[in-house]
Coordinates of C-alpha atoms in Angstrom, one line a residue:
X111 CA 13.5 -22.6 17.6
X112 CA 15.7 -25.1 15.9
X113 CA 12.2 -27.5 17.1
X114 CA 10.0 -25.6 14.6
X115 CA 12.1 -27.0 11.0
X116 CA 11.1 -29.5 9.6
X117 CA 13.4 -31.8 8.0
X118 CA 12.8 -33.1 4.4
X119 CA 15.1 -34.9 1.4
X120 CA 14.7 -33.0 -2.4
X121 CA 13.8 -35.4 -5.2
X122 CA 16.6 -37.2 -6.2
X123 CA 19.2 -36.4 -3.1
X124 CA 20.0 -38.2 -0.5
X125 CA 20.5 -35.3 1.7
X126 CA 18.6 -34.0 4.0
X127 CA 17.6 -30.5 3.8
X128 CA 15.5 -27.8 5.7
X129 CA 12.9 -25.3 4.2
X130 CA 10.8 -22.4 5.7
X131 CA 9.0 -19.6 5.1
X132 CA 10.2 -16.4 5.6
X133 CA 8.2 -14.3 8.5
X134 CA 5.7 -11.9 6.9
X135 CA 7.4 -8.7 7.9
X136 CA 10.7 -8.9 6.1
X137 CA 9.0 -10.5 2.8
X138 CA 9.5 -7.4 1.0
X139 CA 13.1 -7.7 1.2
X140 CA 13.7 -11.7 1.9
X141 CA 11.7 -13.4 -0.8
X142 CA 10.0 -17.0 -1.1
X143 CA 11.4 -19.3 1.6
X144 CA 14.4 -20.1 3.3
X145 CA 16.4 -23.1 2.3
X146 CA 19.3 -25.1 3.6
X147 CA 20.8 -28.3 3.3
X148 CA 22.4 -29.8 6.2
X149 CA 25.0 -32.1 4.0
X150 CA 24.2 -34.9 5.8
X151 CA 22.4 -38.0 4.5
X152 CA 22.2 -39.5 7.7
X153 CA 18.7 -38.5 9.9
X154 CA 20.7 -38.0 13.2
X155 CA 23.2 -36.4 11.8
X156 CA 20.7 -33.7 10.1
X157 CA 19.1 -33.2 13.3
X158 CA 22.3 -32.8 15.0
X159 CA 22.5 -29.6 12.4
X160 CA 19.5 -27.9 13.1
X161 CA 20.6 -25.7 15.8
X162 CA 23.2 -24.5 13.6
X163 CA 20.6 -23.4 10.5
X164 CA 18.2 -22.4 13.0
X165 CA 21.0 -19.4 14.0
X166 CA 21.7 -18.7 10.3
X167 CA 18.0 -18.3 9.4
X168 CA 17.3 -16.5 12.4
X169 CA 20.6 -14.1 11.6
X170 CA 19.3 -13.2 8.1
X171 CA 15.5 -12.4 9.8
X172 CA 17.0 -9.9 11.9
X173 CA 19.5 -8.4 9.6
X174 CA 16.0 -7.8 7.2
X175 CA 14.5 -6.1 10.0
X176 CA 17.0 -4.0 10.9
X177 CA 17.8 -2.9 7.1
X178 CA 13.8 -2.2 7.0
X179 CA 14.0 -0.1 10.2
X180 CA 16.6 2.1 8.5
X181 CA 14.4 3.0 5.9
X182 CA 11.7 5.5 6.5
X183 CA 8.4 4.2 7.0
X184 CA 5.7 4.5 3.8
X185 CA 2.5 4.1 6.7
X186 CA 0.6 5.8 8.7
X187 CA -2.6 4.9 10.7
X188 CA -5.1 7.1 11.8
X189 CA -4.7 5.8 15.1
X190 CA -1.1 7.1 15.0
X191 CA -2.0 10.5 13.2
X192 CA -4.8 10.9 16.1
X193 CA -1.8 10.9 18.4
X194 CA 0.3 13.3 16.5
X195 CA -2.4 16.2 16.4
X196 CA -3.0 15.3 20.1
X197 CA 1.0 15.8 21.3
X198 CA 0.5 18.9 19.1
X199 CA -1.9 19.8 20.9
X200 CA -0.5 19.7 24.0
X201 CA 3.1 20.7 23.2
X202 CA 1.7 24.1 21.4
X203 CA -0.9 24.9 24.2
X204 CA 1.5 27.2 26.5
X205 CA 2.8 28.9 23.6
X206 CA -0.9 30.1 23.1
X207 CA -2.4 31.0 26.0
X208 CA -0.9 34.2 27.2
X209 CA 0.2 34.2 30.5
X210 CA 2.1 37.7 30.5
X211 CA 0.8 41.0 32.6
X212 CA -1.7 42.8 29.9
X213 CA -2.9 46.4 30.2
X214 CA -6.8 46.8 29.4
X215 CA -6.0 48.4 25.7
X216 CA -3.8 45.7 25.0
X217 CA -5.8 42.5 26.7
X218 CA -8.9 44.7 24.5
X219 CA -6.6 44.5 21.1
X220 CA -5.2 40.7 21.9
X221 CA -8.7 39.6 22.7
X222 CA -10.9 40.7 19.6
X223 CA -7.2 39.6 17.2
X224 CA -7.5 35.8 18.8
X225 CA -11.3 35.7 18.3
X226 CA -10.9 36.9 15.1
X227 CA -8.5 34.6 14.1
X228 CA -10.4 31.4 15.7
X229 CA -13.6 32.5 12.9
X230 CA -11.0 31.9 10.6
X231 CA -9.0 28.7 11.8
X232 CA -12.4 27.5 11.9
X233 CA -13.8 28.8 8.2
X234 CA -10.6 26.6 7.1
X235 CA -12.0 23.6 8.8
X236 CA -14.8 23.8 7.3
X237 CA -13.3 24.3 3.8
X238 CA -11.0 21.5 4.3
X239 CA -7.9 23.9 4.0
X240 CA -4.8 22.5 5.5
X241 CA -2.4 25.3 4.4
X242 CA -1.7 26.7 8.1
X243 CA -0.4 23.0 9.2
X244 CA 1.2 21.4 6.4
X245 CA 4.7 22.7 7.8
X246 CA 3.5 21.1 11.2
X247 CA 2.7 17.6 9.5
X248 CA 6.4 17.4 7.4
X249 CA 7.9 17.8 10.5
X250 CA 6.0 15.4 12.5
X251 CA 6.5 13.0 9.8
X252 CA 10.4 13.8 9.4
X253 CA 10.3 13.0 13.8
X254 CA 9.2 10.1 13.1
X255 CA 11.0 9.0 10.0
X256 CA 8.1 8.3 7.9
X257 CA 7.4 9.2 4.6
X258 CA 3.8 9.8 2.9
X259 CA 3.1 10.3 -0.8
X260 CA 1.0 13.7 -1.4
X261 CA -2.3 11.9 -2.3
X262 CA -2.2 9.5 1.0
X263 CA -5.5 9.3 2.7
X264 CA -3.7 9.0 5.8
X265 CA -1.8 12.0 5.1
X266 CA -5.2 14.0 4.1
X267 CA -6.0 12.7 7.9
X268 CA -3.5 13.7 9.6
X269 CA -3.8 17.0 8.3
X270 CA -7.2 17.1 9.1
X271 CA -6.6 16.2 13.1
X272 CA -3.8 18.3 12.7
X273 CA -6.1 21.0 11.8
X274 CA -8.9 20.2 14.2
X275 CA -5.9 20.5 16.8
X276 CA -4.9 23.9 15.7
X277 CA -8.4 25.2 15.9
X278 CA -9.0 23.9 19.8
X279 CA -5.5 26.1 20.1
X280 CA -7.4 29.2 19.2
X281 CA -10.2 28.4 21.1
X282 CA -8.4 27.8 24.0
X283 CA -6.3 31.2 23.8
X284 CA -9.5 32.6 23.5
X285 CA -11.1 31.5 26.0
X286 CA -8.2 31.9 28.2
X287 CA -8.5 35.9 27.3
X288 CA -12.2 35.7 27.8
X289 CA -11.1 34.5 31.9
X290 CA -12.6 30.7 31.3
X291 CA -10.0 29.4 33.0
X292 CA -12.2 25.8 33.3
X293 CA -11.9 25.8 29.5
X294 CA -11.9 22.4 28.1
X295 CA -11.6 21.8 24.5
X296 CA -15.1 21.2 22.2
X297 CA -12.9 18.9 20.5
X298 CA -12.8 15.7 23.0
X299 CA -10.6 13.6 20.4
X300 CA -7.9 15.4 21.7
X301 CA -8.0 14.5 24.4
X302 CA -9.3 10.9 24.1
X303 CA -6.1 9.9 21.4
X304 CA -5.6 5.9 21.7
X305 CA -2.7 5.2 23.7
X306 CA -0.1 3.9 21.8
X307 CA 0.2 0.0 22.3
X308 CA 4.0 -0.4 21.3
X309 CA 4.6 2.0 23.8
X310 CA 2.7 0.5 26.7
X311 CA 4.1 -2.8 25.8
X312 CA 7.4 -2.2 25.8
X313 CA 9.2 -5.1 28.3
X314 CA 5.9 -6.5 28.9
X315 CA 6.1 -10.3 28.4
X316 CA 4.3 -12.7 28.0
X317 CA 4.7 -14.5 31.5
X318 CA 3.0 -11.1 32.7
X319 CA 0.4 -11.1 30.2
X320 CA -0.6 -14.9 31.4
X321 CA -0.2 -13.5 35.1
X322 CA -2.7 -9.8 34.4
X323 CA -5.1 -12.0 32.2
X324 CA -6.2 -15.0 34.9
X325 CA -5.9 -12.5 38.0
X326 CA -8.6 -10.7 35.6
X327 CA -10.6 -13.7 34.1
X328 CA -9.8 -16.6 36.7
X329 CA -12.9 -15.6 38.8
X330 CA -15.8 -16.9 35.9
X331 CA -14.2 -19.6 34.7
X332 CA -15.9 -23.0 34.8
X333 CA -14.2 -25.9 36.1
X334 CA -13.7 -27.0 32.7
X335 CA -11.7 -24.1 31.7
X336 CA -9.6 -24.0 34.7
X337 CA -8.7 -27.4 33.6
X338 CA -8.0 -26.9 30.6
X339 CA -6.1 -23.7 30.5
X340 CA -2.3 -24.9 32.4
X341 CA -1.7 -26.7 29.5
X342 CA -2.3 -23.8 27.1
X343 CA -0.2 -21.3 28.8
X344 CA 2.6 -24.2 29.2
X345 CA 2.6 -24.9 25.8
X346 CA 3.2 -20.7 25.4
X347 CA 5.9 -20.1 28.2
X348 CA 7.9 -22.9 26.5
X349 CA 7.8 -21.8 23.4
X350 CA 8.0 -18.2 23.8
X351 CA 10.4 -18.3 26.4
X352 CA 11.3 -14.5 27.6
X353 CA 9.5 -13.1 25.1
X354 CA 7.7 -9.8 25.0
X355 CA 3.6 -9.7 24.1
X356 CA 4.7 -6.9 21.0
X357 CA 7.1 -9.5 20.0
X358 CA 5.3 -12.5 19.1
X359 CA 4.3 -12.3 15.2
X360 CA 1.4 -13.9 12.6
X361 CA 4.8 -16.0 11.5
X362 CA 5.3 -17.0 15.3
X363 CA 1.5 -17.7 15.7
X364 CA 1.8 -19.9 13.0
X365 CA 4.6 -22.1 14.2
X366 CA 2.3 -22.5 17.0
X367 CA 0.2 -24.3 14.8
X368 CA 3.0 -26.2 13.5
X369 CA 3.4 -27.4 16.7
X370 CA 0.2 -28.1 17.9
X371 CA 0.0 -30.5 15.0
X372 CA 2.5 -32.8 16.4
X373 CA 1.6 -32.1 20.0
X374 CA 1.6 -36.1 21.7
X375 CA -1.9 -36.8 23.2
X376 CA -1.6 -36.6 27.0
X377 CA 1.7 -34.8 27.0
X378 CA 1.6 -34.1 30.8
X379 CA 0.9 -37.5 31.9
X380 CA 3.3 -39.3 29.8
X381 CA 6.4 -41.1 31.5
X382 CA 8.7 -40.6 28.6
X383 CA 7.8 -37.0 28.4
X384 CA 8.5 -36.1 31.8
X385 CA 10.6 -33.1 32.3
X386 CA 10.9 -32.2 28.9
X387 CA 9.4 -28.3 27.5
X388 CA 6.6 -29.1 24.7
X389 CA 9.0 -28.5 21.3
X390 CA 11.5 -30.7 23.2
X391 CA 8.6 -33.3 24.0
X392 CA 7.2 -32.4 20.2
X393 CA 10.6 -33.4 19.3
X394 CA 10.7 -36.8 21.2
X395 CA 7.2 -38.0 20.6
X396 CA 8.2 -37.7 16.7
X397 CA 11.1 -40.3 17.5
X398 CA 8.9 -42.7 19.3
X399 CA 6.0 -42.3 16.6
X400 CA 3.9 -41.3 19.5
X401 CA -0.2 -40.7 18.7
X402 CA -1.2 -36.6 18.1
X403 CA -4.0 -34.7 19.4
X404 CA -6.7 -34.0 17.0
X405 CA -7.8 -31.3 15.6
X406 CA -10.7 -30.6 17.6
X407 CA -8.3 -30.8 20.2
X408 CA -6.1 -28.0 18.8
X409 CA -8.9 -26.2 18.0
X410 CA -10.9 -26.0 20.8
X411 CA -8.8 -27.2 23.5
X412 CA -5.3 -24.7 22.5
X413 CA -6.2 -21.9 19.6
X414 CA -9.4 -21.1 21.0
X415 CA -7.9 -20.4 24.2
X416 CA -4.5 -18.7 22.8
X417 CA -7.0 -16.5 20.7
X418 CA -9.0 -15.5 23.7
X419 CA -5.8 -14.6 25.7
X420 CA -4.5 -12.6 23.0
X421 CA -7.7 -10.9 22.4
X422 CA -7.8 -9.7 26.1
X423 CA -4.3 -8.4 25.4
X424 CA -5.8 -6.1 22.5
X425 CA -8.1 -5.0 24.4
X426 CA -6.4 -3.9 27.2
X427 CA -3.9 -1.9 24.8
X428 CA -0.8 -4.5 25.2
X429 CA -0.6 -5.1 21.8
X430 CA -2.5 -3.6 18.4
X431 CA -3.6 -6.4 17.1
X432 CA -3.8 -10.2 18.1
X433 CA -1.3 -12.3 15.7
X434 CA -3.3 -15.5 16.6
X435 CA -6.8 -14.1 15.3
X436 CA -8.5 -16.7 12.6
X437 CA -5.7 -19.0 13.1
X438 CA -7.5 -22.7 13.3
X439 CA -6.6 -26.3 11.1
X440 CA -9.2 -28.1 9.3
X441 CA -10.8 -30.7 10.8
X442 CA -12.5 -33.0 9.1
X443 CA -14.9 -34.6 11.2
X444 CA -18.0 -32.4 10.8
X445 CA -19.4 -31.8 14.0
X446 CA -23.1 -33.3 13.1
X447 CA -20.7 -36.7 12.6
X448 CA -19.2 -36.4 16.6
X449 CA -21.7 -38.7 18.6
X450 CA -24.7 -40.7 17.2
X451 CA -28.5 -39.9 18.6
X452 CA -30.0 -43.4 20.2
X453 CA -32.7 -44.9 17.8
X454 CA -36.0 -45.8 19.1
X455 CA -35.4 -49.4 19.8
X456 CA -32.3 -48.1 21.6
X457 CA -34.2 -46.0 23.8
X458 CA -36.7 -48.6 24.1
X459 CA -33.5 -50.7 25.5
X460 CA -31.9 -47.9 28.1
X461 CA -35.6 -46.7 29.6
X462 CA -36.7 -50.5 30.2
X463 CA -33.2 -51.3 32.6
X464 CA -31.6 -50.0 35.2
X465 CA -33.8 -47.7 37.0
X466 CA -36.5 -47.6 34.7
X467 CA -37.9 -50.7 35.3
X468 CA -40.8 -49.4 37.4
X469 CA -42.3 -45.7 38.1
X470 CA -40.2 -43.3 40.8
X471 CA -41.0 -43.4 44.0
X472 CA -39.7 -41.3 46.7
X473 CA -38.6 -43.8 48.8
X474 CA -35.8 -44.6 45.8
X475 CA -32.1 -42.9 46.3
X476 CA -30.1 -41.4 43.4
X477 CA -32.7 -39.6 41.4
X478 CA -30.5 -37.8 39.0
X479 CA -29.7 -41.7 37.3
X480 CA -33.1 -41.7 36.8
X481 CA -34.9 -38.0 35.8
X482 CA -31.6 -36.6 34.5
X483 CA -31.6 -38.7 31.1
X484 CA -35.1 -38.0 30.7
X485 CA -34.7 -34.4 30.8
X486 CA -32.2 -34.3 28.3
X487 CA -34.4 -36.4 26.1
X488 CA -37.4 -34.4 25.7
X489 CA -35.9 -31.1 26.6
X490 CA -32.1 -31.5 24.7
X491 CA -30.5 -30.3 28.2
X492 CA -26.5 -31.0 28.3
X493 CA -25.2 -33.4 31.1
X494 CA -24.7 -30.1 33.8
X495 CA -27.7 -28.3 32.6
X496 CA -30.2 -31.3 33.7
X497 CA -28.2 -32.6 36.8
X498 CA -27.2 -29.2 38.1
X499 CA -31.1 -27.5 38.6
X500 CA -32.2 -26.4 41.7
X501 CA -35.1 -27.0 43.6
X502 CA -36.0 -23.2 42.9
X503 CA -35.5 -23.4 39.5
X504 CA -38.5 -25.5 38.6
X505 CA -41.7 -23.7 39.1
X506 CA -45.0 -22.4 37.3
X507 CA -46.3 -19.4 35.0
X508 CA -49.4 -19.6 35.9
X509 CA -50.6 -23.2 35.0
X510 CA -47.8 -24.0 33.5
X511 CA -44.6 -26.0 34.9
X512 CA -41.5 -24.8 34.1
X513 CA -37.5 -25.4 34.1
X514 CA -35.4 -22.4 34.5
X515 CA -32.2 -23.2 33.0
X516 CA -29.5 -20.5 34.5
X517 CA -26.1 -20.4 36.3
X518 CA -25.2 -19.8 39.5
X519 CA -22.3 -19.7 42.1
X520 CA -21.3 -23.2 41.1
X521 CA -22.5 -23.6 37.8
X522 CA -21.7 -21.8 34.5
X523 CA -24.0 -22.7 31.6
X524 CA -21.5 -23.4 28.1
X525 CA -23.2 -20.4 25.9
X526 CA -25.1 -17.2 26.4
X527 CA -27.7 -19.1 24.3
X528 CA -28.3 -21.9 26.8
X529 CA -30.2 -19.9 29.2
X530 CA -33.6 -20.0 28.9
X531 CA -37.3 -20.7 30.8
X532 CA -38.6 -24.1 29.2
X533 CA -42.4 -25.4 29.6
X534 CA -42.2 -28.7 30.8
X535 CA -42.8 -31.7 28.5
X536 CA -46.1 -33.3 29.1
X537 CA -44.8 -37.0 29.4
X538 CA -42.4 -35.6 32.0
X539 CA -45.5 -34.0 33.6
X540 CA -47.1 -37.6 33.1
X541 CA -43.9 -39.7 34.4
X542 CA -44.3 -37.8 37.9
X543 CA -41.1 -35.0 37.8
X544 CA -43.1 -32.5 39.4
X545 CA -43.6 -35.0 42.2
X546 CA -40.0 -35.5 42.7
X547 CA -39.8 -31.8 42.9
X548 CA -42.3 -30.8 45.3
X549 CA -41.1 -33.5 47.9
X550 CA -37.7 -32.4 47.7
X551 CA -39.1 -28.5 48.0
X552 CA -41.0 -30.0 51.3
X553 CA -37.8 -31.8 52.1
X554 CA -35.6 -27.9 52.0
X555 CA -32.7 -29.2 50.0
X556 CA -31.3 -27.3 47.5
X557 CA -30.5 -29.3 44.8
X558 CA -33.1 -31.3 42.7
X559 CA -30.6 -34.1 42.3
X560 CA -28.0 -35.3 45.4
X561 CA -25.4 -36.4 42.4
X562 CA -25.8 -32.8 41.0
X563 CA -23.0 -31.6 43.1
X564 CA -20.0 -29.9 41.4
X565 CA -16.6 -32.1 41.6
X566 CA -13.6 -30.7 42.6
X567 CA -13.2 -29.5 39.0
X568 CA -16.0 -27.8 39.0
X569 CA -17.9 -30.4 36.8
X570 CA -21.4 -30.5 37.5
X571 CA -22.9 -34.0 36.8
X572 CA -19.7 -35.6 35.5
X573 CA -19.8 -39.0 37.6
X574 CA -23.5 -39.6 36.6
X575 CA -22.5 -39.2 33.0
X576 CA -19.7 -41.5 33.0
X577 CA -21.9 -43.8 34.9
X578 CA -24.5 -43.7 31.9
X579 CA -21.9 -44.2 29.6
X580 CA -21.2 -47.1 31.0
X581 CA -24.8 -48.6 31.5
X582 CA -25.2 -47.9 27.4
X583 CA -21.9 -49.5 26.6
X584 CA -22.9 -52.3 29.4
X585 CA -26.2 -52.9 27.5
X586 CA -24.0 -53.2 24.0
X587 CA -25.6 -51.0 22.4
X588 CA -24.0 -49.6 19.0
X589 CA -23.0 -46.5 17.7
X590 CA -20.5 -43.0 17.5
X591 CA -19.9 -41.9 21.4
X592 CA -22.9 -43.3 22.7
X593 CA -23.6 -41.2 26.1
X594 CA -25.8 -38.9 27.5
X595 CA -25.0 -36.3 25.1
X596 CA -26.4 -38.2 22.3
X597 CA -30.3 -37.5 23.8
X598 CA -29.5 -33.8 22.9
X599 CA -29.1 -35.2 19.3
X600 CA -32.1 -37.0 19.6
X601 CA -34.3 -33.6 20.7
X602 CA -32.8 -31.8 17.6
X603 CA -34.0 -34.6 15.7
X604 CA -37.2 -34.7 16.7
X605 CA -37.5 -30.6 16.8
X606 CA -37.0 -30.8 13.1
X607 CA -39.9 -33.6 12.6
X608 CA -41.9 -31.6 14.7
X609 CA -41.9 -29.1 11.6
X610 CA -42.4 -26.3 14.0
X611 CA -41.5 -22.5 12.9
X612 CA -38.3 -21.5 12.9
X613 CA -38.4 -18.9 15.8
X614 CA -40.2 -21.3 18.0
X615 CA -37.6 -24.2 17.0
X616 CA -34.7 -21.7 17.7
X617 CA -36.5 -21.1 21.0
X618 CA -36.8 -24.6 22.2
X619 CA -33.1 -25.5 21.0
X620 CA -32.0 -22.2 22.7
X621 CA -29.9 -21.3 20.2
X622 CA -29.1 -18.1 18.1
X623 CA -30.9 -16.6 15.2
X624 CA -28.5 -16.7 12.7
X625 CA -26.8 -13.1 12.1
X626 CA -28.5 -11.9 15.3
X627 CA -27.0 -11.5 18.9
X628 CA -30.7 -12.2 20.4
X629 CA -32.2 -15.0 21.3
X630 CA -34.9 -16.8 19.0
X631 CA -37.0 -17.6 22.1
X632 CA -37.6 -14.6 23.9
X633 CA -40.7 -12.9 22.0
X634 CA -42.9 -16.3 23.0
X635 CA -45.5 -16.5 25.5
X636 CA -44.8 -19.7 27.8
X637 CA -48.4 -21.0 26.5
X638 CA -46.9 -20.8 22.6
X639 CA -43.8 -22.3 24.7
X640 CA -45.9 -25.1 25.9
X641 CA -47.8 -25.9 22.8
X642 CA -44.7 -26.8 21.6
X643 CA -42.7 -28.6 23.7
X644 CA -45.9 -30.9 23.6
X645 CA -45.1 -31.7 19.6
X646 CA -41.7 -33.4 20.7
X647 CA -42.5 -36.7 20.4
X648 CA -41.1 -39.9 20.0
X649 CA -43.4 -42.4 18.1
X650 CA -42.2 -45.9 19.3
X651 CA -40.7 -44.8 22.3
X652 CA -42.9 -47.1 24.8
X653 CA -42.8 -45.4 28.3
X654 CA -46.2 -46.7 29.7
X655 CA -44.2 -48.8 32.6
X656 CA -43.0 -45.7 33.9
X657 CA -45.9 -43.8 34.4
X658 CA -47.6 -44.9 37.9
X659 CA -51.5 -45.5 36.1
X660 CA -51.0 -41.7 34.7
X661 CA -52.1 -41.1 31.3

């Protein structure tokens, strides 16, 4: 822990000193922030102290908790009140039901008196009269040392389930007089209550949580997500060592940040790391002056992930809430300023080298260098979406070719959004795709393009990207991140010339309507699909060479 303080000189000392905030939960009795001065002037020296503070702040943390678990709790949330009534419930329910010998007369007597008095339970229900269980809820409360002002909304609710409980109890003796003896309660609440997290927590750490939540999410992963998630749970086990899921707090979480901001780039691969847990190499790379990850890389490459874990954990009842929900750092590269689009007289460049100085021809190998780039330009595929497609998932609808864009076995699409059916582009049409695809349909393979395969990290496409990465930076051509992904920046541009309406736009980007879990394109007909498609265009963009004597 001693990793996560940050050491700091106040104006005018020489001395170095330590300061941090005090976790959330004990800010009602520790106020503003801890501070300490380690006496020494000298950096090593300081450092050499830290263990030391570290056990004096953590000392005064936990004797705050344990003065604020003496004192009776001033809370109470519905889910908790929900389990009350239900206990109740079931703790009450053989004191009820009558399960003594009865004589007619009496079981007569009993029987009208219980019926009776369930009209009644149930006319006090309905005029929100908690009288008979008021007694019930101060003991409750006094069991589990919490105390409730008289105008609490959660104390109005837990009289009310504790009220809806006693009425199921008359209905059940009841009905038990009746002979129903398959009664089941009209009330289901009772006997639906949410389980209660802390207790189904309790010695569960996080090492297991890691273990439950890939054994139950491991299977759909991409290959880019298996790859990146080792270093995420590393970065966890090391610094929650032994730690319990219920343990870990919005003031842990936020260390994690703290952390993840002077995270070394390439922390597994480094020599000087090696061996060391990630606060210790943290702690190191600060020494050397080593370069940080970015924060897109904490963002998307850690939080995201730590969120997603967490979330599964709420979900499954481990915990109540997720103490790493919202958490992210600013970033401020917008995400429009990532990786340039090419500009006509680059594309002009790429699409007269390399493999597009003349017109395909069957009788040519490696067809994904050549088609794959040209999807993504008029279509805005990604990299795996273009050189992943099968065979069967470029057809017709009616008179009109189209690309099915949709995973499978060995390939996972990045969003919901992405999937789609797209009318193909005429100049595609024109440049002889649907050539390429019929011979490899009459040849049986599978795949449209041989280079298509998925890598051993489940990348689909990832050498021929690299590989066009290189041909753009070969050609010197300039700009942000020049690569394949920059034609999908190009179709967005050209969507938005194309002054098309917004739903059809959405439809072609497949994307989301904002606010709205549906997607944009689904109410078109492929012929409104087709239409336009055919309004991308590139004016400039030169392409005659390629297109066999087809206009």
């Amino acid at each position: 822990m001693e990793n996560m303080f940050k050491l700091s000189r106040r104006k005018g000392s020489a001395k170095w000193q330590v300061r941090k905030r005090w976790p959330s939960d004990v800010s009602a009795i520790l106020k503003g922030e801890f501070n300490a001065s380690t006496g020494e002037e000298d950096r090593k020296l300081a450092q050499q102290r830290l263990p030391f503070i570290s056990a004096e702040y953590e000392r005064r943390v936990q004797e705050a908790r344990d003065r604020l678990s003496a004192q009776p709790r001033g809370s109470l949330s519905d889910a908790e009140a929900h389990r009350m009534a239900a206990d109740f419930y079931r703790e009450a329910l053989p004191r009820y039901v009558t399960s003594r010998q009865l004589d007619p007369i009496q079981h007569q007597e009993l029987q009208a008196l219980m019926h009776q008095r369930l009209k009644g339970a149930q006319a006090m229900l309905g005029r929100n009269e908690y009288g008979a269980v008021t007694g019930i809820a101060r003991e409750l409360m006094k069991r589990a040392d919490i105390t409730l002002p008289e105008e609490s909304p959660s104390l109005e609710f837990l009289h009310r389930m504790l009220m809806r409980a006693f009425v199921s109890l008359h209905e059940a003796a009841a009905a038990n007089l009746d002979g129903k003896a398959d009664f089941v309660p009209s009330d289901a609440a009772l006997l639906d209550a949410p389980a209660d997290p802390g207790e189904q927590s309790e010695g569960r750490t996080l090492d297991a949580l890691i273990t439950a939540y890939e054994a139950d999410k491991a299977p759909g992963w991409s290959g880019s997500t298996k790859k990146a998630k080792p270093a995420v749970f590393r970065l966890l086990r090391d610094v929650f060592p032994d730690r319990t899921v219920a343990s870990i707090t919005r003031e842990d979480a936020r260390d994690v940040v703290e952390v993840l901001r002077q995270l070394p780039t390439q922390i597994g691969k480094r020599k000087e790391l090696a061996g060391l847990t990630v606060p210790q190499a943290v702690e190191k790379g600060r020494a050397l002056k080593l370069q940080t990850i970015s924060p897109k890389t904490i963002n998307d490459g850690y939080l995201l992930h730590i969120a997603s874990l967490f979330n599964w954990a709420r979900r499954e009842q481990w915990i109540a809430s997720s103490p790493f929900e919202g958490l992210s750092v600013y970033d401020p590269v917008d995400d429009s300023e990532r990786r340039d689009p090419f500009t006509i007289e680059q594309l002009n460049t790429i699409f007269a080298s390399g493999p597009w100085t003349a017109p395909w021809s069957p009788d040519r190998d490696k067809p994904g260098r050549y088609w794959v780039p040209l999807l993504c330009l008029y279509h805005g595929l990604r990299n795996g979406e273009a050189a992943g497609l099968r065979v069967e998932d470029v057809g017709t609808d009616g008179d009109i070719p189209v690309i099915h864009i949709r995973p499978y076995d060995t390939r996972k699409l990045k969003t919901k959004d992405a999937r789609a059916t797209l009318a193909l582009h005429p100049e595609l049409i024109r440049l002889g795709f649907m050539h390429h695809v019929e011979a490899r349909r009459d040849a049986r393979e599978t795949l449209l393009f041989p280079e298509g395969a998925a890598n051993s990290r489940g990348q689909v496409g990832a050498k021929l990207g690299e590989r066009f990465s290189a041909h753009v930076k070969k050609l010197g051509l300039e700009g942000r991140k020049l690569g394949m992904h920059s034609f999908r920046h190009c179709f967005e541009d050209r969507l938005r010339e194309a002054e098309l309406p917004e739903r059809t736009a959405l439809a072609l980007a497949r994307r989301t309507e904002p606010g709205s879990s549906r997607i944009y394109g689904d109410g078109l007909s492929m012929r409104q699909k087709a239409e336009a498609v055919a309004k991308i265009r590139y004016p400039g963009l030169d392409l005659s060479h390629l297109r066999d004597g087809q206009k």
